[in-house]
Short mmCIF file of C-alpha atoms in Angstrom, two decimals:
data_model
loop_
_atom_site.label_atom_id
_atom_site.label_comp_id
_atom_site.label_asym_id
_atom_site.label_seq_id
_atom_site.Cartn_x
_atom_site.Cartn_y
_atom_site.Cartn_z
CA MET A 1 10.41 129.68 -51.81
CA ASP A 2 8.39 129.96 -55.03
CA TYR A 3 5.87 132.16 -53.26
CA ILE A 4 8.63 134.50 -52.09
CA LYS A 5 10.02 134.61 -55.66
CA GLN A 6 6.53 135.37 -56.95
CA ALA A 7 6.02 138.08 -54.31
CA PHE A 8 9.36 139.65 -55.24
CA GLY A 9 8.47 139.30 -58.94
CA LEU A 10 5.16 141.06 -58.35
CA VAL A 11 6.88 143.99 -56.66
CA VAL A 12 9.56 144.44 -59.33
CA SER A 13 7.15 143.83 -62.23
CA GLY A 14 5.83 147.37 -61.75
CA ASP A 15 2.25 146.05 -61.80
CA ARG A 16 0.15 149.22 -61.62
CA GLU A 17 -2.70 147.60 -59.72
CA LEU A 18 -0.37 146.14 -57.09
CA TRP A 19 1.29 149.50 -56.43
CA GLN A 20 -2.11 151.16 -56.22
CA ILE A 21 -3.20 148.52 -53.69
CA ILE A 22 -0.03 149.02 -51.62
CA ALA A 23 -0.43 152.82 -51.75
CA THR A 24 -4.11 152.67 -50.72
CA THR A 25 -3.27 150.27 -47.91
CA LEU A 26 -0.50 152.51 -46.56
CA VAL A 27 -2.55 155.72 -46.86
CA MET A 28 -5.55 154.13 -45.14
CA SER A 29 -3.47 152.56 -42.36
CA PHE A 30 -1.39 155.70 -41.81
CA PHE A 31 -4.40 157.99 -41.46
CA SER A 32 -6.52 155.60 -39.41
CA THR A 33 -3.63 154.91 -37.00
CA SER A 34 -2.69 158.61 -36.76
CA VAL A 35 -6.24 159.80 -36.11
CA SER A 36 -6.82 156.97 -33.59
CA ALA A 37 -3.55 157.81 -31.81
CA LEU A 38 -4.35 161.53 -31.73
CA ILE A 39 -7.69 160.77 -30.07
CA GLY A 40 -6.82 157.64 -28.11
CA ILE A 41 -3.50 158.55 -26.47
CA PRO A 42 -4.54 161.88 -24.86
CA CYS A 43 -7.84 160.34 -23.72
CA GLY A 44 -6.00 157.27 -22.39
CA ILE A 45 -3.49 159.42 -20.49
CA ALA A 46 -6.29 161.56 -19.04
CA ILE A 47 -8.15 158.45 -17.88
CA GLY A 48 -5.08 156.54 -16.69
CA LYS A 49 -3.26 159.20 -14.72
CA ARG A 50 -5.91 159.89 -12.09
CA GLU A 51 -8.58 158.13 -10.09
CA PHE A 52 -12.14 159.45 -10.45
CA LYS A 53 -15.70 158.29 -10.04
CA GLY A 54 -16.84 156.26 -13.03
CA LYS A 55 -13.32 155.34 -14.16
CA GLY A 56 -14.08 151.65 -13.74
CA VAL A 57 -17.19 151.94 -15.93
CA ILE A 58 -15.26 153.82 -18.65
CA MET A 59 -12.48 151.21 -18.60
CA ARG A 60 -15.00 148.36 -18.84
CA ILE A 61 -16.71 150.04 -21.83
CA LEU A 62 -13.33 150.60 -23.52
CA ASN A 63 -12.28 147.02 -22.87
CA THR A 64 -15.56 145.79 -24.36
CA LEU A 65 -15.03 148.01 -27.42
CA MET A 66 -11.55 146.49 -27.83
CA GLY A 67 -13.30 143.28 -28.77
CA LEU A 68 -15.68 144.98 -31.22
CA PRO A 69 -15.88 142.73 -34.31
CA PRO A 70 -14.64 144.64 -37.40
CA VAL A 71 -17.74 143.78 -39.43
CA VAL A 72 -19.94 145.23 -36.69
CA ALA A 73 -17.90 148.46 -36.70
CA GLY A 74 -18.11 148.47 -40.50
CA LEU A 75 -21.86 147.89 -40.38
CA LEU A 76 -22.39 150.78 -37.95
CA VAL A 77 -20.37 153.13 -40.15
CA PHE A 78 -22.19 151.80 -43.24
CA LEU A 79 -25.60 152.48 -41.65
CA LEU A 80 -24.54 156.00 -40.67
CA PHE A 81 -23.02 156.97 -44.00
CA ARG A 82 -25.17 155.09 -46.56
CA ALA A 83 -27.13 157.30 -48.95
CA VAL A 84 -30.28 157.25 -46.77
CA GLY A 85 -28.35 157.27 -43.46
CA PRO A 86 -28.08 160.26 -41.09
CA LEU A 87 -24.64 161.18 -42.47
CA GLY A 88 -25.38 160.16 -46.06
CA SER A 89 -25.14 163.78 -47.26
CA PHE A 90 -21.33 163.55 -46.91
CA HIS A 91 -21.27 161.06 -49.84
CA LEU A 92 -18.35 159.17 -48.39
CA MET A 93 -19.46 155.60 -49.09
CA PHE A 94 -16.98 153.40 -50.99
CA SER A 95 -14.08 155.78 -50.57
CA VAL A 96 -10.80 155.70 -48.64
CA PRO A 97 -11.99 158.31 -46.06
CA ILE A 98 -14.94 156.09 -45.02
CA MET A 99 -12.53 153.17 -44.64
CA VAL A 100 -10.41 155.37 -42.36
CA ILE A 101 -13.51 156.30 -40.34
CA ALA A 102 -14.45 152.63 -39.92
CA GLN A 103 -10.93 151.78 -38.78
CA VAL A 104 -10.76 154.73 -36.39
CA THR A 105 -13.96 153.37 -34.79
CA LEU A 106 -12.21 150.05 -34.33
CA ILE A 107 -8.73 151.16 -33.27
CA THR A 108 -9.35 154.21 -31.05
CA PRO A 109 -10.81 152.20 -28.10
CA VAL A 110 -7.84 149.82 -28.28
CA ILE A 111 -5.27 152.64 -28.22
CA CYS A 112 -7.19 154.53 -25.52
CA SER A 113 -7.58 151.53 -23.22
CA LEU A 114 -3.98 150.33 -23.58
CA SER A 115 -2.62 153.88 -23.10
CA ALA A 116 -4.69 154.25 -19.91
CA SER A 117 -3.28 150.98 -18.58
CA ALA A 118 0.31 151.85 -19.57
CA VAL A 119 0.14 155.24 -17.88
CA GLY A 120 -1.79 154.01 -14.85
CA GLU A 121 0.90 151.49 -13.91
CA ARG A 122 3.55 154.20 -13.54
CA THR A 123 1.46 157.12 -12.42
CA ARG A 124 1.52 156.57 -8.67
CA SER A 125 5.23 156.16 -8.11
CA MET A 126 6.16 158.70 -10.78
CA SER A 127 3.78 161.43 -9.70
CA GLU A 128 4.73 161.01 -6.03
CA THR A 129 8.40 161.54 -6.88
CA ALA A 130 7.70 164.36 -9.35
CA GLN A 131 5.31 166.08 -6.97
CA GLY A 132 7.91 165.69 -4.22
CA MET A 133 10.41 167.55 -6.40
CA GLY A 134 7.95 170.36 -7.01
CA ILE A 135 7.59 169.63 -10.73
CA SER A 136 4.56 171.37 -12.28
CA ARG A 137 1.56 169.36 -13.47
CA ILE A 138 2.17 170.29 -17.11
CA LYS A 139 5.81 169.17 -16.90
CA GLN A 140 4.65 166.00 -15.11
CA THR A 141 2.38 165.14 -18.06
CA GLY A 142 5.28 165.70 -20.47
CA LEU A 143 7.52 163.48 -18.34
CA MET A 144 4.77 160.85 -18.21
CA ILE A 145 4.56 160.71 -22.01
CA GLY A 146 8.36 160.46 -22.20
CA GLU A 147 8.47 157.72 -19.57
CA CYS A 148 5.78 155.69 -21.34
CA SER A 149 7.00 156.42 -24.87
CA SER A 150 8.17 152.85 -25.53
CA GLN A 151 4.80 151.46 -24.52
CA LEU A 152 2.94 154.18 -26.43
CA VAL A 153 4.97 153.48 -29.58
CA GLY A 154 4.21 149.79 -29.12
CA ILE A 155 0.52 150.58 -28.74
CA VAL A 156 0.50 152.72 -31.91
CA LEU A 157 2.31 149.93 -33.78
CA MET A 158 -0.30 147.49 -32.57
CA GLY A 159 -2.97 149.88 -33.86
CA PHE A 160 -1.17 150.05 -37.20
CA GLY A 161 -0.97 146.25 -37.26
CA ARG A 162 -4.68 145.97 -36.62
CA SER A 163 -5.42 148.55 -39.30
CA ILE A 164 -3.25 147.02 -42.02
CA ALA A 165 -4.54 143.50 -41.33
CA GLU A 166 -8.22 144.40 -41.08
CA VAL A 167 -10.59 143.15 -43.77
CA GLY A 168 -14.21 143.01 -42.52
CA ALA A 169 -14.93 146.70 -41.99
CA VAL A 170 -12.97 148.00 -45.00
CA SER A 171 -14.60 145.60 -47.44
CA LEU A 172 -18.06 146.49 -46.09
CA VAL A 173 -17.70 150.28 -46.35
CA GLY A 174 -15.01 150.42 -49.06
CA GLY A 175 -16.51 147.86 -51.42
CA ASN A 176 -13.13 146.52 -52.63
CA ILE A 177 -13.31 148.62 -55.80
CA GLN A 178 -10.40 148.10 -58.21
CA PHE A 179 -8.05 151.12 -58.48
CA LYS A 180 -10.05 152.90 -55.78
CA THR A 181 -10.65 151.17 -52.46
CA ARG A 182 -8.92 147.83 -52.91
CA VAL A 183 -6.35 147.20 -50.18
CA MET A 184 -3.98 144.29 -49.50
CA THR A 185 -6.36 142.32 -47.30
CA THR A 186 -9.37 142.66 -49.58
CA ALA A 187 -7.16 141.83 -52.58
CA ILE A 188 -5.89 138.68 -50.82
CA LEU A 189 -9.47 137.67 -50.05
CA LEU A 190 -10.50 138.27 -53.67
CA GLU A 191 -7.58 136.28 -55.10
CA ALA A 192 -8.23 133.41 -52.67
CA ASN A 193 -11.92 133.37 -53.63
CA LYS A 194 -10.89 133.24 -57.30
CA GLY A 195 -8.62 130.28 -56.53
CA ASN A 196 -5.41 132.24 -57.24
CA PHE A 197 -3.77 131.01 -54.06
CA ASP A 198 -0.24 131.71 -55.35
CA LYS A 199 -1.01 135.37 -55.92
CA ALA A 200 -2.95 135.60 -52.65
CA LEU A 201 0.02 134.20 -50.75
CA ALA A 202 2.45 136.48 -52.58
CA LEU A 203 0.30 139.46 -51.59
CA GLY A 204 0.29 138.14 -48.03
CA ILE A 205 4.10 138.07 -48.03
CA ILE A 206 4.22 141.68 -49.27
CA LEU A 207 1.77 142.65 -46.50
CA MET A 208 4.02 141.00 -43.91
CA LEU A 209 7.05 142.79 -45.35
CA ILE A 210 5.32 146.18 -45.05
CA SER A 211 4.54 145.40 -41.40
CA LEU A 212 8.16 144.35 -40.84
CA VAL A 213 9.51 147.58 -42.34
CA VAL A 214 7.20 149.75 -40.20
CA ASN A 215 8.10 147.82 -37.02
CA ALA A 216 11.81 147.96 -37.82
CA ALA A 217 11.57 151.73 -38.34
CA ALA A 218 9.88 152.19 -34.96
CA TYR A 219 12.16 149.78 -33.06
CA PRO A 220 14.87 152.32 -32.07
CA VAL A 221 12.23 154.52 -30.40
CA LYS A 222 10.67 151.52 -28.67
CA ARG A 223 13.89 150.20 -27.12
CA LYS A 224 15.26 153.61 -26.03
CA ARG A 225 15.68 153.80 -22.28
CA MET B 1 8.43 176.03 10.56
CA ILE B 2 6.05 173.11 11.07
CA ASP B 3 3.02 173.01 13.34
CA ILE B 4 0.76 170.01 13.67
CA TYR B 5 -2.46 170.22 15.67
CA LYS B 6 -4.85 167.34 16.34
CA LEU B 7 -3.85 165.49 13.19
CA GLU B 8 -5.73 162.32 12.32
CA LYS B 9 -5.33 160.10 9.28
CA LYS B 10 -7.05 156.73 9.16
CA PHE B 11 -5.74 154.12 6.75
CA SER B 12 -7.42 150.93 7.84
CA SER B 13 -9.48 149.62 10.72
CA ASP B 14 -6.31 148.86 12.67
CA PHE B 15 -4.08 151.87 11.83
CA MET B 16 -4.53 155.55 12.42
CA LEU B 17 -1.94 158.31 12.54
CA LYS B 18 -2.86 160.52 15.48
CA ILE B 19 -0.70 163.46 16.57
CA ASP B 20 -2.21 165.90 19.07
CA GLY B 21 0.48 168.51 18.70
CA LEU B 22 3.98 168.86 17.29
CA HIS B 23 6.22 171.86 16.57
CA ILE B 24 9.41 171.62 14.56
CA GLU B 25 11.73 174.64 14.40
CA LYS B 26 13.40 175.91 11.23
CA GLY B 27 16.85 174.45 10.68
CA GLU B 28 16.25 171.32 12.75
CA ARG B 29 17.33 167.91 11.45
CA VAL B 30 14.75 165.45 12.71
CA ALA B 31 15.17 161.69 12.59
CA LEU B 32 11.88 159.80 12.50
CA ILE B 33 12.32 156.42 14.11
CA GLY B 34 9.93 153.65 14.99
CA ALA B 35 8.95 150.15 14.01
CA ASN B 36 7.60 149.31 10.55
CA GLY B 37 4.03 150.57 10.23
CA SER B 38 4.39 153.12 13.03
CA GLY B 39 3.39 155.99 10.73
CA LYS B 40 6.74 157.50 9.69
CA SER B 41 6.07 157.41 5.95
CA THR B 42 2.49 158.61 6.39
CA LEU B 43 3.66 161.60 8.43
CA LEU B 44 6.26 162.48 5.77
CA LYS B 45 3.64 162.23 3.00
CA ILE B 46 1.26 164.50 4.92
CA LEU B 47 4.03 167.07 5.49
CA ALA B 48 4.88 166.88 1.76
CA GLY B 49 1.23 167.44 0.83
CA ILE B 50 1.05 164.13 -1.03
CA ILE B 51 -1.84 162.96 1.15
CA LYS B 52 -4.30 165.02 3.14
CA PRO B 53 -5.19 164.44 6.79
CA ASP B 54 -8.76 163.44 7.72
CA ARG B 55 -8.79 165.89 10.62
CA GLY B 56 -6.59 168.53 12.20
CA THR B 57 -4.26 171.13 10.79
CA VAL B 58 -0.75 170.90 9.42
CA THR B 59 1.03 174.20 8.85
CA VAL B 60 4.28 174.14 6.91
CA ASN B 61 6.03 177.47 6.49
CA ALA B 62 8.64 176.67 3.86
CA GLU B 63 9.58 178.50 0.68
CA SER B 64 10.06 175.19 -1.08
CA LYS B 65 9.84 171.58 -0.06
CA GLY B 66 11.36 168.45 -1.48
CA TYR B 67 10.04 165.00 -0.69
CA GLN B 68 11.64 161.70 -1.56
CA PRO B 69 9.50 158.57 -1.13
CA GLN B 70 10.91 155.28 0.13
CA GLU B 71 11.12 153.95 -3.42
CA PRO B 72 11.75 157.04 -5.53
CA TYR B 73 10.99 156.89 -9.23
CA ILE B 74 13.96 156.78 -11.55
CA PHE B 75 13.24 158.75 -14.70
CA ARG B 76 14.32 157.78 -18.20
CA GLY B 77 17.71 159.11 -19.22
CA SER B 78 21.13 159.58 -17.67
CA THR B 79 22.01 160.08 -14.02
CA GLU B 80 22.78 163.75 -14.67
CA LYS B 81 19.48 164.26 -16.48
CA ASN B 82 17.65 162.80 -13.49
CA ILE B 83 19.42 165.18 -11.11
CA ARG B 84 18.74 168.17 -13.36
CA LEU B 85 14.99 167.52 -13.13
CA ALA B 86 15.07 169.14 -9.69
CA LEU B 87 16.61 172.34 -11.09
CA HIS B 88 14.77 175.33 -12.50
CA GLY B 89 17.69 176.53 -14.62
CA SER B 90 20.97 175.22 -15.94
CA GLU B 91 23.03 175.50 -12.78
CA ASN B 92 26.40 173.78 -12.55
CA ILE B 93 25.99 170.56 -10.61
CA ASP B 94 29.44 169.05 -11.17
CA GLY B 95 30.37 169.67 -7.53
CA LEU B 96 27.25 167.98 -6.25
CA ILE B 97 27.74 165.03 -8.61
CA SER B 98 31.29 164.70 -7.29
CA ASP B 99 30.15 165.02 -3.64
CA CYS B 100 27.67 162.21 -4.19
CA LEU B 101 30.39 160.02 -5.76
CA LEU B 102 28.61 159.96 -9.11
CA GLU B 103 31.33 161.37 -11.40
CA ASN B 104 31.83 158.11 -13.27
CA LEU B 105 28.11 157.44 -13.46
CA LYS B 106 26.73 160.78 -14.60
CA ASP B 107 26.33 159.71 -18.23
CA LYS B 108 25.10 156.20 -17.43
CA SER B 109 21.41 155.38 -17.84
CA ALA B 110 19.89 155.88 -14.39
CA ALA B 111 17.79 152.76 -14.83
CA LEU B 112 20.98 150.68 -14.94
CA LEU B 113 22.40 151.96 -11.62
CA SER B 114 22.63 149.62 -8.64
CA GLY B 115 20.38 150.13 -5.60
CA GLY B 116 23.01 152.09 -3.68
CA GLU B 117 23.95 154.18 -6.73
CA LYS B 118 20.29 155.03 -7.31
CA GLN B 119 20.01 156.25 -3.73
CA ARG B 120 23.09 158.45 -4.20
CA MET B 121 21.55 159.86 -7.35
CA CYS B 122 18.24 160.48 -5.58
CA LEU B 123 20.03 162.28 -2.75
CA ALA B 124 21.87 164.43 -5.31
CA ARG B 125 18.49 165.16 -6.94
CA MET B 126 17.06 166.30 -3.61
CA LEU B 127 20.10 168.39 -2.73
CA ALA B 128 20.18 169.97 -6.20
CA GLY B 129 16.70 171.39 -5.58
CA ARG B 130 18.01 173.41 -2.55
CA TYR B 131 14.65 172.94 -0.84
CA SER B 132 14.11 174.81 2.41
CA LEU B 133 12.32 171.73 3.78
CA LEU B 134 13.70 168.30 2.94
CA LEU B 135 11.57 165.24 3.64
CA LEU B 136 13.39 161.96 3.02
CA ASP B 137 11.90 158.52 3.57
CA GLU B 138 14.74 156.10 4.41
CA PRO B 139 17.20 157.81 2.09
CA PHE B 140 20.19 155.48 2.56
CA SER B 141 18.65 152.08 3.18
CA ALA B 142 20.55 150.44 0.29
CA ALA B 143 23.89 152.25 0.60
CA ASP B 144 27.09 150.57 1.82
CA VAL B 145 28.20 151.49 5.35
CA ASP B 146 31.29 153.48 4.28
CA ILE B 147 29.39 155.36 1.53
CA CYS B 148 26.55 155.92 3.97
CA THR B 149 28.90 157.85 6.28
CA VAL B 150 30.05 160.07 3.40
CA LEU B 151 26.46 160.77 2.37
CA GLU B 152 25.37 161.48 5.95
CA ARG B 153 28.13 164.09 6.28
CA LEU B 154 27.17 165.58 2.94
CA LEU B 155 23.51 165.76 3.93
CA VAL B 156 24.38 167.60 7.15
CA LYS B 157 26.78 169.95 5.31
CA LYS B 158 24.24 170.84 2.62
CA THR B 159 21.29 171.31 4.96
CA VAL B 160 23.40 173.65 7.09
CA GLU B 161 24.68 175.51 4.00
CA ASN B 162 21.17 175.93 2.59
CA SER B 163 19.62 176.62 6.03
CA SER B 164 17.22 173.79 5.28
CA THR B 165 15.06 171.89 7.70
CA LEU B 166 15.46 168.14 7.35
CA ILE B 167 13.05 165.41 8.39
CA PHE B 168 14.06 161.86 7.53
CA SER B 169 13.04 158.38 8.55
CA THR B 170 15.61 155.74 9.38
CA HIS B 171 16.04 152.35 10.96
CA LEU B 172 19.70 152.99 11.74
CA PRO B 173 20.55 154.45 15.17
CA SER B 174 23.97 155.53 13.95
CA GLN B 175 22.35 157.51 11.15
CA ALA B 176 20.05 159.31 13.56
CA LEU B 177 23.05 160.17 15.76
CA ASN B 178 25.24 161.26 12.83
CA VAL B 179 22.68 163.43 11.06
CA ALA B 180 19.89 164.53 13.38
CA THR B 181 19.60 167.26 15.97
CA LYS B 182 16.24 165.93 17.16
CA VAL B 183 14.63 162.55 17.26
CA LEU B 184 10.94 161.79 16.90
CA ILE B 185 10.06 158.30 18.12
CA MET B 186 6.80 156.98 16.71
CA ASN B 187 4.72 154.13 18.07
CA ASN B 188 1.62 152.77 16.39
CA GLY B 189 0.66 156.06 14.72
CA THR B 190 1.41 158.34 17.67
CA VAL B 191 4.42 160.38 18.82
CA ALA B 192 5.99 158.51 21.72
CA GLU B 193 8.78 161.05 22.19
CA TYR B 194 10.21 164.17 20.53
CA SER B 195 13.48 165.28 22.02
CA ASP B 196 17.13 166.12 21.38
CA VAL B 197 19.07 163.43 19.60
CA SER B 198 21.18 162.93 22.71
CA ALA B 199 18.09 161.44 24.31
CA LEU B 200 18.56 158.46 22.04
CA LYS B 201 20.98 157.21 24.65
CA GLN B 202 18.57 157.95 27.51
CA PRO B 203 15.00 158.05 26.22
CA GLU B 204 12.32 159.42 28.51
CA SER B 205 9.22 157.52 27.41
CA GLU B 206 8.59 153.89 28.29
CA PHE B 207 8.22 153.00 24.61
CA GLY B 208 11.40 154.94 23.80
CA LYS B 209 13.33 152.99 26.44
CA LYS B 210 11.99 149.69 25.11
CA PHE B 211 12.52 150.58 21.45
CA ILE B 212 15.93 152.16 21.82
CA GLY B 213 16.92 149.32 24.16
CA SER B 214 16.43 146.95 21.26
CA TRP B 215 19.02 148.95 19.29
CA ARG B 216 21.70 148.34 21.96
CA LEU B 217 23.38 151.71 21.54
#
């Protein structure tokens, strides 16, 4: 109960650093989830809705990438974007955009693979009926997205959950810089390392609350049938 | 309307649909009958263009065709919204909804309909499309007997009104007699007999006699 009081106290105290951490966390998670969804969902639908040669190989690669450890993804992005790396000229290291890039690398395969599976399950029976009614291919794709919207919203939420809870990649490429790239997870890790377990736990509660609010906001779309 | 010549479609080592020749005239109502696995659904899917034959030619001269699989997909949304998917505009479908006994269900989520109600909705969906060729795979298998009779009459009325050709599969002899003008008896992937529906009572082929005999008409 004390931790909850402390978490609530932290929020209402107007602590500038805390609000900056929350803002950075939300911005990073929003952009990384949006970009991953914009890439992953169309690719997943394209893969899931039809059978083609090599589909099995693509699905196996995507499923393998779903288990990509965040620090490995962070390391790859770090090596690409460090000052002497091939993309070093963009000068993105230790900034929010590089944290988004690292998270997109992590989340896109998850969204793509799950979208392909969600669409694939319904494709056969749906397309047979739609084709039988003479519905055009474009309209069929629109119907498919509508039919799978609850699953797709769930998949995007899962991507958001992974993004907001991720620590390895963002600390590696973001550097956990105060008032710049510090997010909730890296702040929790820092406070725990300093022995400030009360503050770390309070931050954890705030993180959970943010997740709860986002899920609650998306729930009406998810349950619509 | 429909011409089939030397059609072959292999599905497994022990099943092949093989029809040397078949001609179906425009406006006919054909009941496909035969045991499970005799090739009725495969033939309907080939006519609908859902699957392609391995060999032979299938010519379908129809302005539009509507196909309903054995387990049609129920789309998200209300019953009325599902029916409207078959339309190209915003035609009035109140009459059709009423004919299919769906007045009280038109605003209900289609996913929540019972098996029989779903079949009524699917029939309404097919009839709303006013297809010149209607291909229905066991359209009333889950409907109650009394409702089945109403829907059979409606199907005949609408196909006549729209000058549509109807091909449907069924396991019910009464349904074939009530709806069809012709009967196509299938046996193990081949056409055992194609004749007037009256022949159901006196089939010509040996298989027809044996199969129809089991129905005890």
